[in-house]
PDB file of C-alpha atoms in Angstrom:
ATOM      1  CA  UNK F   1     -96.233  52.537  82.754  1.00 61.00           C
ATOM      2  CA  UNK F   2     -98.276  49.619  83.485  1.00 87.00           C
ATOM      3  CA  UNK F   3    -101.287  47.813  81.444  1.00 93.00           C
ATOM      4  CA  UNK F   4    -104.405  50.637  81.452  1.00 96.00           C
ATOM      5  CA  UNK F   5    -107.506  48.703  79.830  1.00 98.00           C
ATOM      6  CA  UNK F   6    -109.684  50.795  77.341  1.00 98.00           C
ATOM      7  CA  UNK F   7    -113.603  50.267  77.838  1.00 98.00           C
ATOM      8  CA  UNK F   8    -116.195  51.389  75.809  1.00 98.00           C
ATOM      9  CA  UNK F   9    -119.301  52.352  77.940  1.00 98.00           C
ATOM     10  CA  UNK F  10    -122.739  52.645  75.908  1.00 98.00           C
ATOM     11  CA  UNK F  11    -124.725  55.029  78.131  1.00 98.00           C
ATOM     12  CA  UNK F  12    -128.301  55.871  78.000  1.00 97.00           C
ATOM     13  CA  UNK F  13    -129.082  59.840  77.248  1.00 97.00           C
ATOM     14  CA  UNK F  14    -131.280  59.919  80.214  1.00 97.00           C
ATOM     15  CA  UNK F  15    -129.924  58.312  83.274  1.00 97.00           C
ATOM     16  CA  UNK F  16    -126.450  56.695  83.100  1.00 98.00           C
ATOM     17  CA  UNK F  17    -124.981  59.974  80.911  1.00 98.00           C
ATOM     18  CA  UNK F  18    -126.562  61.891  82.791  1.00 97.00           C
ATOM     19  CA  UNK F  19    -124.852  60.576  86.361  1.00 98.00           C
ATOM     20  CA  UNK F  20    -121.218  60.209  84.456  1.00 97.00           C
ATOM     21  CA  UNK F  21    -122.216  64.244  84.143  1.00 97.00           C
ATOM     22  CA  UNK F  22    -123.009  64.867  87.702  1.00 97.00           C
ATOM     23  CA  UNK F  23    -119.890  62.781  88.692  1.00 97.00           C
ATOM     24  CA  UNK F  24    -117.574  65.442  86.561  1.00 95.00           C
ATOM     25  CA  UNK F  25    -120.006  67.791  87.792  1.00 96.00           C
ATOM     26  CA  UNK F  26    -119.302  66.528  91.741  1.00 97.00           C
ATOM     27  CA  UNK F  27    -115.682  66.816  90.862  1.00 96.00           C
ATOM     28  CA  UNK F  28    -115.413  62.528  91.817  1.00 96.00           C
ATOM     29  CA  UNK F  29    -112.810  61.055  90.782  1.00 93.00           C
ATOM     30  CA  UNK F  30    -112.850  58.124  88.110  1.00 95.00           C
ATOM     31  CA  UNK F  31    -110.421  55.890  86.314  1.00 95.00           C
ATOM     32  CA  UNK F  32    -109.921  57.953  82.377  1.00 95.00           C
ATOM     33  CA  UNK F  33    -109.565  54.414  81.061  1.00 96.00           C
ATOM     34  CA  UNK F  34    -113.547  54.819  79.524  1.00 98.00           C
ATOM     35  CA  UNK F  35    -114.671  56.678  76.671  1.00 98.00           C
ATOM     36  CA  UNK F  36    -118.210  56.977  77.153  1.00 98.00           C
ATOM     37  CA  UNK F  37    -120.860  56.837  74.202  1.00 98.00           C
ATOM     38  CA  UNK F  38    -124.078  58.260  74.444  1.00 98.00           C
ATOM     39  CA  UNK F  39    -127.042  56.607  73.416  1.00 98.00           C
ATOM     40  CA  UNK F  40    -131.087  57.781  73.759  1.00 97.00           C
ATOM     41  CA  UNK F  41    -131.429  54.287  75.356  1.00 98.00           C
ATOM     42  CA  UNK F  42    -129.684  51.033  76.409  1.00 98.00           C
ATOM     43  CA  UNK F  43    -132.405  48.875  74.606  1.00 97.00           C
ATOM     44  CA  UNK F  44    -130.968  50.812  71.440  1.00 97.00           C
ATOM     45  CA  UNK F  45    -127.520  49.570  71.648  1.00 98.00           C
ATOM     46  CA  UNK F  46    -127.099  47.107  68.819  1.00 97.00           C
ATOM     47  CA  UNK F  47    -124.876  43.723  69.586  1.00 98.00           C
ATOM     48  CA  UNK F  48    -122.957  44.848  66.649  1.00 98.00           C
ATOM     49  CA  UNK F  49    -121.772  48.139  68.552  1.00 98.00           C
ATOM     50  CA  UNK F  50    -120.260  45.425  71.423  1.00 98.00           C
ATOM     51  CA  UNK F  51    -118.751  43.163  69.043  1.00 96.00           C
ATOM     52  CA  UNK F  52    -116.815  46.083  66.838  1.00 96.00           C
ATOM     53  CA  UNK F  53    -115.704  47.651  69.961  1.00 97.00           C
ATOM     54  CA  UNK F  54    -113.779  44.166  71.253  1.00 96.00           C
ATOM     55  CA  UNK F  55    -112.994  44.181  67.086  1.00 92.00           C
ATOM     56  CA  UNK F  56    -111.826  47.075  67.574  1.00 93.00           C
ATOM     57  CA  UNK F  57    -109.459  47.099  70.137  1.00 93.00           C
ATOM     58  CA  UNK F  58    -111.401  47.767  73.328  1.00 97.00           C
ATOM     59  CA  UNK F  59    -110.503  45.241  76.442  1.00 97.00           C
ATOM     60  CA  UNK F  60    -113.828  45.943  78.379  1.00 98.00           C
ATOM     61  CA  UNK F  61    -117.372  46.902  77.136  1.00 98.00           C
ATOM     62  CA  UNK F  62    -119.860  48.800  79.857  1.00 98.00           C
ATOM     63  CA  UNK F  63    -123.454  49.350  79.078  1.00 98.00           C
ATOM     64  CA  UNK F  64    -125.799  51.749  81.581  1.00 98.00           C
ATOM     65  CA  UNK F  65    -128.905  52.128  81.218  1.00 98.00           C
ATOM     66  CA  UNK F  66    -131.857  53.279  83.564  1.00 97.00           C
ATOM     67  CA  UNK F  67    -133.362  51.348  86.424  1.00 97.00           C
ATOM     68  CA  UNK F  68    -136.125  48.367  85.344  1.00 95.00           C
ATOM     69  CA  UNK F  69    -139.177  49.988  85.494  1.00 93.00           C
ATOM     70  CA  UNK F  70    -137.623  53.738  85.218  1.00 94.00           C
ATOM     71  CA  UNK F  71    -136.778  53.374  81.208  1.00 95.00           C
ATOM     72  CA  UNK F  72    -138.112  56.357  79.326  1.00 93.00           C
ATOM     73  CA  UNK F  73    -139.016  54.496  76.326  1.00 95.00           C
ATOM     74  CA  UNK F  74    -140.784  51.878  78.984  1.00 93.00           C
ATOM     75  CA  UNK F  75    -138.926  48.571  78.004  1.00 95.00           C
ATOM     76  CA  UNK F  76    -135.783  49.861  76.418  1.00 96.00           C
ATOM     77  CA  UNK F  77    -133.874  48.449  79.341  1.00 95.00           C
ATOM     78  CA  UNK F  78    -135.812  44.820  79.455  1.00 97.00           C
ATOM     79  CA  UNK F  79    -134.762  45.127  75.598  1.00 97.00           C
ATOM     80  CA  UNK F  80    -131.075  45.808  76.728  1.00 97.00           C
ATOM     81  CA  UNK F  81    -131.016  42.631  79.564  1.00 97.00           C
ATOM     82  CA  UNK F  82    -132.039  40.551  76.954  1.00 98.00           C
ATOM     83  CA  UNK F  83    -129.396  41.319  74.443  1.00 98.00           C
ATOM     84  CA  UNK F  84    -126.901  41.689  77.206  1.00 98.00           C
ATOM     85  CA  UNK F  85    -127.248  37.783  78.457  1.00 98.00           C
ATOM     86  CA  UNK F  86    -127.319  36.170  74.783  1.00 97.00           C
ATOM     87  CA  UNK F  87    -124.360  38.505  73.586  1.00 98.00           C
ATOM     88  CA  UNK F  88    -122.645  37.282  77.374  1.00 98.00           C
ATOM     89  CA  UNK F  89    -123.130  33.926  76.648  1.00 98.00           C
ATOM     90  CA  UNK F  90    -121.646  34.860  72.747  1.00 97.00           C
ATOM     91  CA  UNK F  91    -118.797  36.257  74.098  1.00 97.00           C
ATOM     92  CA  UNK F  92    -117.876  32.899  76.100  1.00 96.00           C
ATOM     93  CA  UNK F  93    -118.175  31.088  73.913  1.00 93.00           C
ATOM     94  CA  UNK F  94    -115.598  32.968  71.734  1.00 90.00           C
ATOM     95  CA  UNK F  95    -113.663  32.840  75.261  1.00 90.00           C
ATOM     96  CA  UNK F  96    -113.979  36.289  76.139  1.00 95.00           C
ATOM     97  CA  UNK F  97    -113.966  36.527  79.888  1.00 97.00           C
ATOM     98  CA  UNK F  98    -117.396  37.800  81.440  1.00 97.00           C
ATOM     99  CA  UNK F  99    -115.429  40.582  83.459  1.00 98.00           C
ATOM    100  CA  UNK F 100    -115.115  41.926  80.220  1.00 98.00           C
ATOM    101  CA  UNK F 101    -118.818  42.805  79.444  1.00 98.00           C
ATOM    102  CA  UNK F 102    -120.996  44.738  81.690  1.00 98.00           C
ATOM    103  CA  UNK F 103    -124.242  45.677  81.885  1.00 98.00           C
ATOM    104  CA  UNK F 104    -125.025  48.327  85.114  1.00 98.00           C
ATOM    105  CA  UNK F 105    -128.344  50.045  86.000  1.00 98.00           C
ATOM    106  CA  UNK F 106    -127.291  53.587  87.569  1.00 98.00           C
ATOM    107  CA  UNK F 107    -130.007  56.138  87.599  1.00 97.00           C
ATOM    108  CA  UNK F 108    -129.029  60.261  86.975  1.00 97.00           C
ATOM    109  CA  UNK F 109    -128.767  60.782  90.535  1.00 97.00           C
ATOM    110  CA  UNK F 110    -125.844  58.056  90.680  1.00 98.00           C
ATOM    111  CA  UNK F 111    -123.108  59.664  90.259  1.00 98.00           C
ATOM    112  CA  UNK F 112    -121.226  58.099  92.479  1.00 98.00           C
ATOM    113  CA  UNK F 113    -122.211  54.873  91.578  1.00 98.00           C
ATOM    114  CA  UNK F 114    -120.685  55.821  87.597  1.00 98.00           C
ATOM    115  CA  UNK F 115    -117.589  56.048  89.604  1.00 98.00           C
ATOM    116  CA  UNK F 116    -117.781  53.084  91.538  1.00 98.00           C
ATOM    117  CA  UNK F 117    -118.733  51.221  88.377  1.00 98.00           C
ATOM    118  CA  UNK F 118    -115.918  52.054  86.243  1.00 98.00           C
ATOM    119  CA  UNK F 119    -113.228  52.022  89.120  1.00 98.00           C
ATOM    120  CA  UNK F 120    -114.334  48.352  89.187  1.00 98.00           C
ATOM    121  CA  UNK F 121    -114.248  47.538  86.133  1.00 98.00           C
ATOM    122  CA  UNK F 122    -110.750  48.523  85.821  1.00 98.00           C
ATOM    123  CA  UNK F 123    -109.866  46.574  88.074  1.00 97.00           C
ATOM    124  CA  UNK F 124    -111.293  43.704  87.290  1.00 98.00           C
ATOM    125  CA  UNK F 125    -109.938  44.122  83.774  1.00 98.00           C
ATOM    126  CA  UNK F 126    -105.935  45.080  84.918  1.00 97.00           C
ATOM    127  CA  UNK F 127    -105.159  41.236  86.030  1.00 97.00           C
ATOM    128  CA  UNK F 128    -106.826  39.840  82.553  1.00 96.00           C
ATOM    129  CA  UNK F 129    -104.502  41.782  80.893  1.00 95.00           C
ATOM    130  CA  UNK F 130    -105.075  43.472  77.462  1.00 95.00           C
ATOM    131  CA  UNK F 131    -108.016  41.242  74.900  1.00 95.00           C
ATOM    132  CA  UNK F 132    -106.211  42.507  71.933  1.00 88.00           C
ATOM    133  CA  UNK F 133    -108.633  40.788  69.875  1.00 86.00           C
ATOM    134  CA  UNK F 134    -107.030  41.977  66.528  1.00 82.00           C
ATOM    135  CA  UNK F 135    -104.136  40.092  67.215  1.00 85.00           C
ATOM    136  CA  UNK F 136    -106.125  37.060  67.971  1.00 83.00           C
ATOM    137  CA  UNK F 137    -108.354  37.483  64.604  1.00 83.00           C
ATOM    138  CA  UNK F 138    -104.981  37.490  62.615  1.00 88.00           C
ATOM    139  CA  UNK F 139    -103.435  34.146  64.899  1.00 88.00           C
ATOM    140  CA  UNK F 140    -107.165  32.695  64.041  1.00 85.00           C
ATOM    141  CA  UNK F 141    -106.606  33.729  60.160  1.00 90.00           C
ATOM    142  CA  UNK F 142    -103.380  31.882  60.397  1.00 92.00           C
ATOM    143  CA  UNK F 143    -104.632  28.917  62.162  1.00 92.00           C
ATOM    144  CA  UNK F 144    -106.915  28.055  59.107  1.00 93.00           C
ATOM    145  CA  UNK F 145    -104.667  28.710  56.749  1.00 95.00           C
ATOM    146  CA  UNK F 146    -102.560  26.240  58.293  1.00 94.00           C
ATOM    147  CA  UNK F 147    -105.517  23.773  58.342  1.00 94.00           C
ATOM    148  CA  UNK F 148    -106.600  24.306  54.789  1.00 95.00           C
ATOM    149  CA  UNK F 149    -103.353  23.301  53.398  1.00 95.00           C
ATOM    150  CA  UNK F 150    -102.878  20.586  55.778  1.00 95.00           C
ATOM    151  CA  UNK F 151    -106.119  19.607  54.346  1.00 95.00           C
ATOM    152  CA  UNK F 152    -105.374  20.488  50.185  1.00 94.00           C
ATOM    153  CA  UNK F 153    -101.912  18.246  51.025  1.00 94.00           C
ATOM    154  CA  UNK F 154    -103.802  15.242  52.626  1.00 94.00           C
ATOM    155  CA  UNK F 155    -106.467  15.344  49.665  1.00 94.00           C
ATOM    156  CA  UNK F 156    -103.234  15.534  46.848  1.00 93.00           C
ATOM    157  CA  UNK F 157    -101.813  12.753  48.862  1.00 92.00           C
ATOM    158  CA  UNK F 158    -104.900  10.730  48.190  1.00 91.00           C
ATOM    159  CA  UNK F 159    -105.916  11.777  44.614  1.00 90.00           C
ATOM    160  CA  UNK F 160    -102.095  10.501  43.596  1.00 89.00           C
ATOM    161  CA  UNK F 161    -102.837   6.807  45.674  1.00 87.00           C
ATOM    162  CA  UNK F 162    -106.262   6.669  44.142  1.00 86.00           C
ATOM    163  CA  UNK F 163    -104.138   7.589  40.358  1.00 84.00           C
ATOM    164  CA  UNK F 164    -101.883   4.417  41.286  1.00 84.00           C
ATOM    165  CA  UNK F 165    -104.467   1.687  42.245  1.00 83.00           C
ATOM    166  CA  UNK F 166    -106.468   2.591  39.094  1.00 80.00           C
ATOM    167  CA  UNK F 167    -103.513   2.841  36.631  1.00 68.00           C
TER     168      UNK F 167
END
C-alpha cells in the first residue's frame, strides 16, 4: 500500500462540521485520510492544538471555519486568520512545508466543498511524503548532543593548554 497522509482538521461546530455532515449526509465521497475535530469556533483553536498534532504524528493540519463576516461569535474567524498566518510563518521557519497547514472557509451548505478541500489536501500532501516529525525531534535531540560534547571536548582541550602555559 502506498504513503496515505493523516490530517488533523479543526472544524468549527457551526459551519465547516456542519458541511463535513451534509457531505456524509450527500453520500460524497472523500479521502478517510482526516480525522476531523470539532470545535465551537475556528478563532478557538489554540496554536498549541496545531503544533501537538505535527508533534504528534499528523503530516497535514486543516482548519475550517465560517465565512468572514458569517462567524457566530462575530470575529472568531478574523481571530483564526490571524493565528493561522503567524503559526504559517512558524511552521517555515521550522521547515515545515506550507502545503502542510491549511486554513479553508466552507460554510454548512458546502458540502461539497469539505470534499473538495480534503481531496486536495491529500494530494498535495502524497508527493511530500510522510512529516514524521517525531523522528525528526529525536535526529534534532541527537544533533545537540553531538554539539554539546563537541563543545565540552574543545573547552577540556583548552582548560589543559591554559594548565600548561601557567604551570
Amino acid at each position: 500500500m502506498s504513503y496515505q497522509p493523516k490530517i488533523i482538521a479543526f472544524f468549527c461546530n457551526w459551519c465547516t462540521y456542519t458541511a463535513a455532515d451534509l457531505a456524509g449526509v450527500s453520500r460524497l465521497k472523500y479521502a478517510p485520510n482526516v480525522r476531523v475535530i470539532r470545535v465551537m469556533c475556528s478563532g478557538r483553536v489554540d496554536p498549541q492544538f496545531v503544533l501537538d498534532a505535527f508533534a504528534k504524528g499528523a503530516d497535514g493540519v486543516l482548519i475550517g471555519g465560517c465565512h468572514p463576516g458569517d462567524c457566530h461569535y462575530v470575529e472568531g474567524n478574523y481571530k483564526a486568520l490571524r493565528r493561522y498566518q503567524s503559526l504559517k510563518r512558524m511552521l517555515n521557519d521550522m521547515g515545515i512545508e506550507d502545503a502542510r497547514f491549511r486554513l479553508e472557509w466552507i460554510s454548512a451548505s458546502e458540502g461539497e466543498k469539505v470534499k473538495t478541500v480534503v481531496n486536495d489536501m491529500v494530494q498535495q500532501l502524497i508527493p511530500l511524503g510522510a512529516l514524521n516529525l517525531p523522528q525528526r525531534f529525536l535526529d534534532w535531540d541527537k544533533e545537540m548532543n553531538l554539539l554539546e560534547e563537541e563543545i565540552h571536548t574543545k573547552e577540556k582541550e583548552q582548560q589543559t593548554k591554559e594548565e600548561l602555559v601557567y604551570a
